[in-house]
Short mmCIF file of C-alpha atoms in Angstrom, two decimals:
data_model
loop_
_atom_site.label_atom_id
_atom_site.label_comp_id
_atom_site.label_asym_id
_atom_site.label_seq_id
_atom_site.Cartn_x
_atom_site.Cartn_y
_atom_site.Cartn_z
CA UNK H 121 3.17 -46.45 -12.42
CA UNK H 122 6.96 -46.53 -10.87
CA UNK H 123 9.43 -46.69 -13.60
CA UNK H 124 11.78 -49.68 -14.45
CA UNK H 125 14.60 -47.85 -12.49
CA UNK H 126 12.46 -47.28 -9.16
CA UNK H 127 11.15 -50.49 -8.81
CA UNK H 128 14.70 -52.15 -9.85
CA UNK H 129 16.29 -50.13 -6.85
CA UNK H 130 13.31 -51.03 -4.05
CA UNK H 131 13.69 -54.54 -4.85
CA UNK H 132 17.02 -54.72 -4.83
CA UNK H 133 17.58 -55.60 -1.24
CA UNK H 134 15.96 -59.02 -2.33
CA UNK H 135 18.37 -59.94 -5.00
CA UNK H 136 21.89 -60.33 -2.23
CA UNK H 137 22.88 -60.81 0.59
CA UNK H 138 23.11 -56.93 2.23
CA UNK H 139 25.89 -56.26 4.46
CA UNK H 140 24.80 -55.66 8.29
CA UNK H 141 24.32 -52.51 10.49
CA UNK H 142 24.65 -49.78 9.09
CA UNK H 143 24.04 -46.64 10.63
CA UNK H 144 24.24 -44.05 8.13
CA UNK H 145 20.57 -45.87 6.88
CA UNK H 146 17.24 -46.47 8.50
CA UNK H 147 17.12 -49.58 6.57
CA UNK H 148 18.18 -52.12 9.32
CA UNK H 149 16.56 -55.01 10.05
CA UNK H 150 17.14 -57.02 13.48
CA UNK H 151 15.54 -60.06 14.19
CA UNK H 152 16.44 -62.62 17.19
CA UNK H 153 17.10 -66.15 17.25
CA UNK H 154 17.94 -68.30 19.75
CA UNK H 155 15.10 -69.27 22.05
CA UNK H 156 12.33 -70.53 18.99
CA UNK H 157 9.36 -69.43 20.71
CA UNK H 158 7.04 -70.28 17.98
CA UNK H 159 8.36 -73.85 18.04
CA UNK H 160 7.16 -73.43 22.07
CA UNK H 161 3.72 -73.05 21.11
CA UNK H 162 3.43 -75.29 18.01
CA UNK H 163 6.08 -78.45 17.74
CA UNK H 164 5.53 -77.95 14.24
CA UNK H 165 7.60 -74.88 13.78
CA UNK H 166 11.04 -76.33 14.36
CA UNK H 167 13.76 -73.29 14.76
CA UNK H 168 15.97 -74.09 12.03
CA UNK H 169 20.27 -73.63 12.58
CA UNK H 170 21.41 -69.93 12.47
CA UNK H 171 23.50 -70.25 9.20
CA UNK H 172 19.78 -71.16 7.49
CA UNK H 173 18.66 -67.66 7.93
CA UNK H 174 21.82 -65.95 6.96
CA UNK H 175 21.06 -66.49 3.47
CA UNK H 176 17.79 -64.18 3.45
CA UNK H 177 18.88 -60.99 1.92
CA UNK H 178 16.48 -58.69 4.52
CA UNK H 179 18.12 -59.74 7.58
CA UNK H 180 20.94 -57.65 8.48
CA UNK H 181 21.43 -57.93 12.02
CA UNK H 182 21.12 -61.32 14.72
CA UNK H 183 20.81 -61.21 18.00
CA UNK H 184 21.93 -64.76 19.65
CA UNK H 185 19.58 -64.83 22.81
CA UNK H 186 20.57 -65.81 25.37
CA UNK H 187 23.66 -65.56 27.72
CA UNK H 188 21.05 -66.57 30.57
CA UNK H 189 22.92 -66.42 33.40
CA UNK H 190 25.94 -64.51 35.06
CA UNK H 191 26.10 -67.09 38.39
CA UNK H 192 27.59 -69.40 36.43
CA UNK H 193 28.31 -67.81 32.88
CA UNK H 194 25.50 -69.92 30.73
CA UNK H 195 23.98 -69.74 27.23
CA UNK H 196 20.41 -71.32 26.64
CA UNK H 197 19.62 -71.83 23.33
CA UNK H 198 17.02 -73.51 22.06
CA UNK H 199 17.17 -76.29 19.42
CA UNK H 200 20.97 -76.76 19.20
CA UNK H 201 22.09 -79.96 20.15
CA UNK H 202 26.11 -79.09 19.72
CA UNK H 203 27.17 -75.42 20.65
CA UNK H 204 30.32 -76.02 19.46
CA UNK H 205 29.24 -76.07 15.39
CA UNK H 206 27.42 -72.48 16.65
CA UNK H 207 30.95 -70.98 15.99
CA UNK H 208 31.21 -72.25 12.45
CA UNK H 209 27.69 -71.24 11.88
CA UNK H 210 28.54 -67.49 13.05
CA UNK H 211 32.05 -67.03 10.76
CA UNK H 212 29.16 -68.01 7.96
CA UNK H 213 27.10 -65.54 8.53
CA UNK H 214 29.54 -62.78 9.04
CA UNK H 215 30.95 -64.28 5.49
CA UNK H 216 27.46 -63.12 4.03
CA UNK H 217 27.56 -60.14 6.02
CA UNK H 218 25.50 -59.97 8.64
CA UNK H 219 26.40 -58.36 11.69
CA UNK H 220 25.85 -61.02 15.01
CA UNK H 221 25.54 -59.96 18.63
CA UNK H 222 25.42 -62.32 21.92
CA UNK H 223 22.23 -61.13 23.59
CA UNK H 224 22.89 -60.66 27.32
CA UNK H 225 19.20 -61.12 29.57
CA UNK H 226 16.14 -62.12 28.55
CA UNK H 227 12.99 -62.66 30.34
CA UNK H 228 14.61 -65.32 32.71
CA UNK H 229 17.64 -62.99 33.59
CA UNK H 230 17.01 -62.06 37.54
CA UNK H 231 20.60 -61.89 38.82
CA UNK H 232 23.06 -58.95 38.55
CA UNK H 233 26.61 -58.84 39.45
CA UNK H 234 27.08 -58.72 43.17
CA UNK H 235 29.03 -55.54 43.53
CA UNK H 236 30.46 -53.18 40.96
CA UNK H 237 34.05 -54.86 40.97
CA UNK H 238 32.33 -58.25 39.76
CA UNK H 239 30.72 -56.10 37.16
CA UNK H 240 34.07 -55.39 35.56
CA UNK H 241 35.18 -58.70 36.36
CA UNK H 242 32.30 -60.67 34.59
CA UNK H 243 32.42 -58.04 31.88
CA UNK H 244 36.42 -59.27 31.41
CA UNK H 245 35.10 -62.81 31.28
CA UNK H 246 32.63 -62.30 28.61
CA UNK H 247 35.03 -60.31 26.63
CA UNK H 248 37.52 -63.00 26.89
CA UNK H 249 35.04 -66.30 25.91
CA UNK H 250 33.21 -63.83 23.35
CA UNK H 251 35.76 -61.13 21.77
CA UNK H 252 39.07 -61.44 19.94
CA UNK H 253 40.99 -64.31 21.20
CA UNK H 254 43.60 -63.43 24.07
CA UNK H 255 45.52 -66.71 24.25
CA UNK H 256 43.84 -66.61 27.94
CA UNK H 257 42.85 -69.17 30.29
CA UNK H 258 39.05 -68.44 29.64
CA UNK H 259 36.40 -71.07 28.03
CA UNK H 260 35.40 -70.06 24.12
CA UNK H 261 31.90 -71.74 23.40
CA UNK H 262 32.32 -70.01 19.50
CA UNK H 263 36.22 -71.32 19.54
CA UNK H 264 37.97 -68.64 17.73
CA UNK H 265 34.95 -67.10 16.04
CA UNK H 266 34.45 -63.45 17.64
CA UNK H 267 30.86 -61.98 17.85
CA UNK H 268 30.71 -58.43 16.25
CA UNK H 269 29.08 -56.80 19.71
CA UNK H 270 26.60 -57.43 22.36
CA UNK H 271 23.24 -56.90 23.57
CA UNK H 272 21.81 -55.82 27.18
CA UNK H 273 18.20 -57.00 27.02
CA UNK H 274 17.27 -56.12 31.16
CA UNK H 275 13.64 -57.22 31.70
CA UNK H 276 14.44 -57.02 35.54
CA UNK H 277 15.68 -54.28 38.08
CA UNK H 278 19.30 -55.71 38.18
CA UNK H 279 22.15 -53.88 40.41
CA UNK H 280 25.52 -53.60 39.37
CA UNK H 281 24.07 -53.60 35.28
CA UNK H 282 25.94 -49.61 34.65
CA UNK H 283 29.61 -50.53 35.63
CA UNK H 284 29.05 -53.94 33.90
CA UNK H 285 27.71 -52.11 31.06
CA UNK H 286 30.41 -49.26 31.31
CA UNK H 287 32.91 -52.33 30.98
CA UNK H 288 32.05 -54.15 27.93
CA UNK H 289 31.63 -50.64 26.56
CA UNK H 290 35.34 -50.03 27.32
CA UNK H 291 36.53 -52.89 25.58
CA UNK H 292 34.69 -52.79 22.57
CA UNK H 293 36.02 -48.86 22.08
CA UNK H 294 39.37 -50.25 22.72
CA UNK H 295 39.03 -52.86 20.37
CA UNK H 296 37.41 -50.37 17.77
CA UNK H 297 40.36 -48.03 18.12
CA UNK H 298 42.71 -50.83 16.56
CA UNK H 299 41.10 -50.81 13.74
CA UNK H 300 39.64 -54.56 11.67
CA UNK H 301 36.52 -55.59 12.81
CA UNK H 302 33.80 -53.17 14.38
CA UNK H 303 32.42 -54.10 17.30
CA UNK H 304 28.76 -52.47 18.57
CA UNK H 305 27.13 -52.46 21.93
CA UNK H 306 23.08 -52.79 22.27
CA UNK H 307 20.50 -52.13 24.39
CA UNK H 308 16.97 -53.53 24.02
CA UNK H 309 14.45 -51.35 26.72
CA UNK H 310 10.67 -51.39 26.68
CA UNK H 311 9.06 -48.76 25.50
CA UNK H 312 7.54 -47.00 29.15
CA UNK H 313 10.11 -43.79 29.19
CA UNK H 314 12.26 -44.29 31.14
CA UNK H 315 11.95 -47.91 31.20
CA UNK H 316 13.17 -48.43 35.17
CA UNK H 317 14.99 -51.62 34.01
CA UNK H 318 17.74 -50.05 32.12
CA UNK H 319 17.53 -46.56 33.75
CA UNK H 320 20.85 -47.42 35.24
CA UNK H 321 22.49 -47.58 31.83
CA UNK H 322 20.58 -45.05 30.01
CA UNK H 323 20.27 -41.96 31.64
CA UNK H 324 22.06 -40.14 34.39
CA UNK H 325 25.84 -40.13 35.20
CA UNK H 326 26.28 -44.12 34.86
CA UNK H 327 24.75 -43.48 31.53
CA UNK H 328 26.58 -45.88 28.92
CA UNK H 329 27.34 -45.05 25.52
CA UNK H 330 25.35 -47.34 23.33
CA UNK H 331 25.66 -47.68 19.38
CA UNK H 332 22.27 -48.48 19.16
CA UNK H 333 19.14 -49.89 20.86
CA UNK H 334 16.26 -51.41 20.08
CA UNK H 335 13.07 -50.46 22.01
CA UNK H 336 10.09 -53.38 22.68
CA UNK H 337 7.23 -51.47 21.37
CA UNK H 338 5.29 -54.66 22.34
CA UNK H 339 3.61 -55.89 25.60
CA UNK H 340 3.23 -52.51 27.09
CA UNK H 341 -0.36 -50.78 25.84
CA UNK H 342 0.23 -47.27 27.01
CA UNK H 343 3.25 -46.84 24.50
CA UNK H 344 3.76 -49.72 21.98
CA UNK H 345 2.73 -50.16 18.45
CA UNK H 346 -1.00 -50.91 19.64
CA UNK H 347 -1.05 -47.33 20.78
CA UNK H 348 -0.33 -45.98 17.37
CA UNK H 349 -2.99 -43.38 15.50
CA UNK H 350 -2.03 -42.07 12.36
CA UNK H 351 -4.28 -38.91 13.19
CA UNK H 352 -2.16 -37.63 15.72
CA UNK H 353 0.82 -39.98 16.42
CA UNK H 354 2.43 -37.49 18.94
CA UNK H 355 -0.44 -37.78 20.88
CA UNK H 356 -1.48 -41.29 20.68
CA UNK H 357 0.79 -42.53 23.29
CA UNK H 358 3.40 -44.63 20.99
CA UNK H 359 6.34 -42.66 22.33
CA UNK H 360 8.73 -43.14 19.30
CA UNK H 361 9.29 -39.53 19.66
CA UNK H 362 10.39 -39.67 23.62
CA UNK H 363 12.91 -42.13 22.18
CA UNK H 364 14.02 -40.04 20.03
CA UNK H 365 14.80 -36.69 22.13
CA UNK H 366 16.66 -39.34 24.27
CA UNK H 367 18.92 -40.56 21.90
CA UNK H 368 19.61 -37.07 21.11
CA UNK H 369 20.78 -36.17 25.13
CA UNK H 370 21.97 -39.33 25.63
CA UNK H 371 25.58 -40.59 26.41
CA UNK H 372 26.13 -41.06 22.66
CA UNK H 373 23.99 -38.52 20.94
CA UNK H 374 24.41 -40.39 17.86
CA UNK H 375 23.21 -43.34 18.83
CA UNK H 376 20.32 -45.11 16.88
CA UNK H 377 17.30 -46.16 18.00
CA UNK H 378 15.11 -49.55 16.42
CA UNK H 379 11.34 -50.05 16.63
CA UNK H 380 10.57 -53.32 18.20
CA UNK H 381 7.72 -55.68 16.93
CA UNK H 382 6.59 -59.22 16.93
CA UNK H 383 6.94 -61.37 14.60
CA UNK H 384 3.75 -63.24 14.73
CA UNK H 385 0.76 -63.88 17.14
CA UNK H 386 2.20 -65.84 19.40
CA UNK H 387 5.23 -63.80 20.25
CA UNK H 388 3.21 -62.18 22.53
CA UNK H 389 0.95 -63.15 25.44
CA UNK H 390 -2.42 -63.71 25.16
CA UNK H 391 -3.22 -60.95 27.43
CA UNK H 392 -1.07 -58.90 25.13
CA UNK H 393 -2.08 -60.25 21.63
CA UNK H 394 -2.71 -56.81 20.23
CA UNK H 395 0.97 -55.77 20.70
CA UNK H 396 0.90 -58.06 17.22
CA UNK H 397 0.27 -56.03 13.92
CA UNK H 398 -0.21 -57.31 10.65
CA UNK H 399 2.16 -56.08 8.19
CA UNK H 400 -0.77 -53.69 6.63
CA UNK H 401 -1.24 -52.37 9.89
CA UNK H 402 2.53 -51.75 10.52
CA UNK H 403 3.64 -49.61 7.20
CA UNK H 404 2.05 -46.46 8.66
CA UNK H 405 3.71 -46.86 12.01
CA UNK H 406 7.15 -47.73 9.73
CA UNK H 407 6.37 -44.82 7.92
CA UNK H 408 6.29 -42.55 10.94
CA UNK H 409 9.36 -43.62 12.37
CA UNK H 410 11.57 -42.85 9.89
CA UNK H 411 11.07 -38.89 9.96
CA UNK H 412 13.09 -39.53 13.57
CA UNK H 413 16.60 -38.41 12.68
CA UNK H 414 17.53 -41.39 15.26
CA UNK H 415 15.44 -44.26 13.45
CA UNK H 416 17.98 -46.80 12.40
CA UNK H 417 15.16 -49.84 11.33
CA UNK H 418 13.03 -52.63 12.37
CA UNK H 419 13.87 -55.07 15.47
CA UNK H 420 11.57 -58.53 15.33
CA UNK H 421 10.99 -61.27 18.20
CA UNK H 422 11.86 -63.42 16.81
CA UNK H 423 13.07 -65.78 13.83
CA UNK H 424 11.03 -68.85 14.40
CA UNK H 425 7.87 -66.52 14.90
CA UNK H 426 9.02 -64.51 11.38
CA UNK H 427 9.14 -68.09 9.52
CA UNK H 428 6.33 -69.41 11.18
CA UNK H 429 4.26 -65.84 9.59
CA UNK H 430 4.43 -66.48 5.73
CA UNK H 431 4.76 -63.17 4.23
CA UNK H 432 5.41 -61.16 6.97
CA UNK H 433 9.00 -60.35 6.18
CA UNK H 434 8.76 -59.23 3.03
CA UNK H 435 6.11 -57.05 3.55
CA UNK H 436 7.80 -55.50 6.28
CA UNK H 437 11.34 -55.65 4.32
CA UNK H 438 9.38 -53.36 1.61
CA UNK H 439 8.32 -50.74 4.04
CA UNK H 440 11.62 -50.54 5.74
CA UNK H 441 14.27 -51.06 2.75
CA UNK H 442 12.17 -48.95 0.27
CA UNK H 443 10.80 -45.18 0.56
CA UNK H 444 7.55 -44.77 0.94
CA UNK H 445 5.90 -44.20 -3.22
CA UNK H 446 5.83 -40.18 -2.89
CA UNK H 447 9.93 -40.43 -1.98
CA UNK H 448 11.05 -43.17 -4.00
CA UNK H 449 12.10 -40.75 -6.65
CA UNK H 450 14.47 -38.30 -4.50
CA UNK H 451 15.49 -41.64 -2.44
CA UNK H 452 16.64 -43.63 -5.45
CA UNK H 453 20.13 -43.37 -5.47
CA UNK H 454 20.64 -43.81 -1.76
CA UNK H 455 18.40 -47.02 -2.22
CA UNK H 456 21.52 -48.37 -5.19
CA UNK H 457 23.40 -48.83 -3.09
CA UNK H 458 17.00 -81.01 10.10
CA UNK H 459 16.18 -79.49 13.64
CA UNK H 460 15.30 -80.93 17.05
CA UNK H 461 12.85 -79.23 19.20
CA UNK H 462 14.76 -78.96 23.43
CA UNK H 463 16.81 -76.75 25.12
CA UNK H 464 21.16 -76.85 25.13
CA UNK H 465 22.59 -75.19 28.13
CA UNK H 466 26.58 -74.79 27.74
CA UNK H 467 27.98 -73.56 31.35
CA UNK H 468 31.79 -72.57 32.07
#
């Protein structure tokens, strides 16, 4: 039986509000919102307002998908009929502590910049209607509310992505070396190594320095979470460990690396419905990621399919936030430590 102390520290993540990334732990949960894709299949699974889910203690880490489009600047997100209370609804959750990206991409995300100098120049743009506030001509869809970072989720073969990449990189490290708030820069690949969508910005000498990234071990059979065996995981074909000799020789060999999953059945294709595992199924493929010296935590798609899947995150909180029962006892200090369903497209 665990002892009053043990099970006090493993649950403790679900008594507050935790603060967001942190990369010293692999304890991180990231889960999306933006695009409500259960509410897509079912119009009874309404995404509800972002500032809802900041109150749940497990999250740590929100992804705002999506900045859709480059040609013009756009954000599509789902269920919000008034962008402009989205910035209120951010400061919140940073109040509580959670750390909130702009996701860049998506599945809909064809166009790249046209030649590297609109690269830089788009990246100003972004920086501008998105970062600390300049006193600048640009647009601010958040108002005055800055975003803590941003993330490059390339499902296509995009040109111009490194020096665009390369230039959001340079402003968040000169906006890190003034010290206040931290800013982080993301990357969310599939899980085929190298994934040929974001070679550009992950290997080679356009490389980008990333703080973390947060690898789709979904919808790909050779090398996703379906592919796990707890026999022989090395030779299974989930390639958690190609991930993590990568991070390792990458531009930023401290950078972190996040297992992807879905967050319910129907975050995933039918044609790729196995890429979904139960939370009983999951633990031992949790379990296995964390001897990576890279592993950083869990990434979901995404927070309507997580709501929609009673359960789910707390089973999955407990086998990311707590040590697994034959650690808990070396690990226990460390652990003490009304919606409407349609799309809102905001242009500049």
């Amino acid at each position: 039986m665990l002892s009053y102390s043990i099970l006090i520290a493993c649950s403790l993540w679900a008594s507050m509000v935790f603060a967001g990334y942190d990369a010293g732990v692999t304890e991180n949960i990231a889960i999306y919102w933006g695009q409500n894709s259960a509410g897509a299949i079912s119009a009874g699974q309404p995404q509800k307002n972002l500032a809802e889910y900041c109150t749940n203690a497990a999250v740590d880490i929100i992804p705002i998908a999506f900045l859709s489009s480059f040609n013009p600047i756009q954000l599509s997100l789902t269920n919000m009929d008034d962008d402009k209370n989205l910035g209120d609804e951010i400061a919140a959750c940073q109040g509580a502590g959670k750390t909130i990206l702009l996701s860049i991409g998506g599945a809909m995300f064809y166009t790249g910049p046209s030649s590297p100098q609109q690269a830089q120049y788009l990246a100003d743009q972004i920086w501008a209607m998105f970062g600390p506030p300049s006193g600048g001509p640009a647009p601010r869809p958040f108002g005055n509310t800055v975003v803590d970072g941003f993330d490059l989720d390339i499902e296509a073969p995009l040109q111009n992505i490194a020096p665009f990449a390369a230039r959001l990189r340079q402003h968040i490290d000169d906006a890190n070396g003034k010290g206040g708030q931290r800013f982080y820069l993301a990357a969310a690949p599939q899980c085929p190594f190298p994934d040929k969508n974001n070679q550009a910005i992950l290997h080679g000498d356009d490389a980008v320095a990333f703080d973390f990234i947060m690898v789709q071990f979904y919808n790909n059979a050779k090398c996703d979470i379906r592919a796990f065996s707890s026999e022989d995981p090395s030779q299974s074909g989930f390639n958690m460990d190609q991930w993590d000799k990568w991070a390792h020789s990458s531009k930023n060999p401290n950078v972190k690396v996040f297992l992807g999953i879905p967050g319910g059945p129907s975050a995933v294709t039918t044609s790729e419905k196995a890429s979904y595992k139960h939370p009983s199924q999951l633990a031992p493929i949790i379990s296995y990621s964390k001897k990576f010296s890279s592993f950083a935590g869990v990434m979901i798609w995404d927070m309507s399919q997580v709501w929609a899947n009673p359960g789910f995150l707390d089973a999955v909180s407990n086998d990311v936030k707590c040590p697994p029962a034959n650690a808990r006892k070396s690990n226990t200090a460390s652990l003490q430590r009304s919606p409407r369903n349609h799309q809102k497209d905001w242009k500049m």
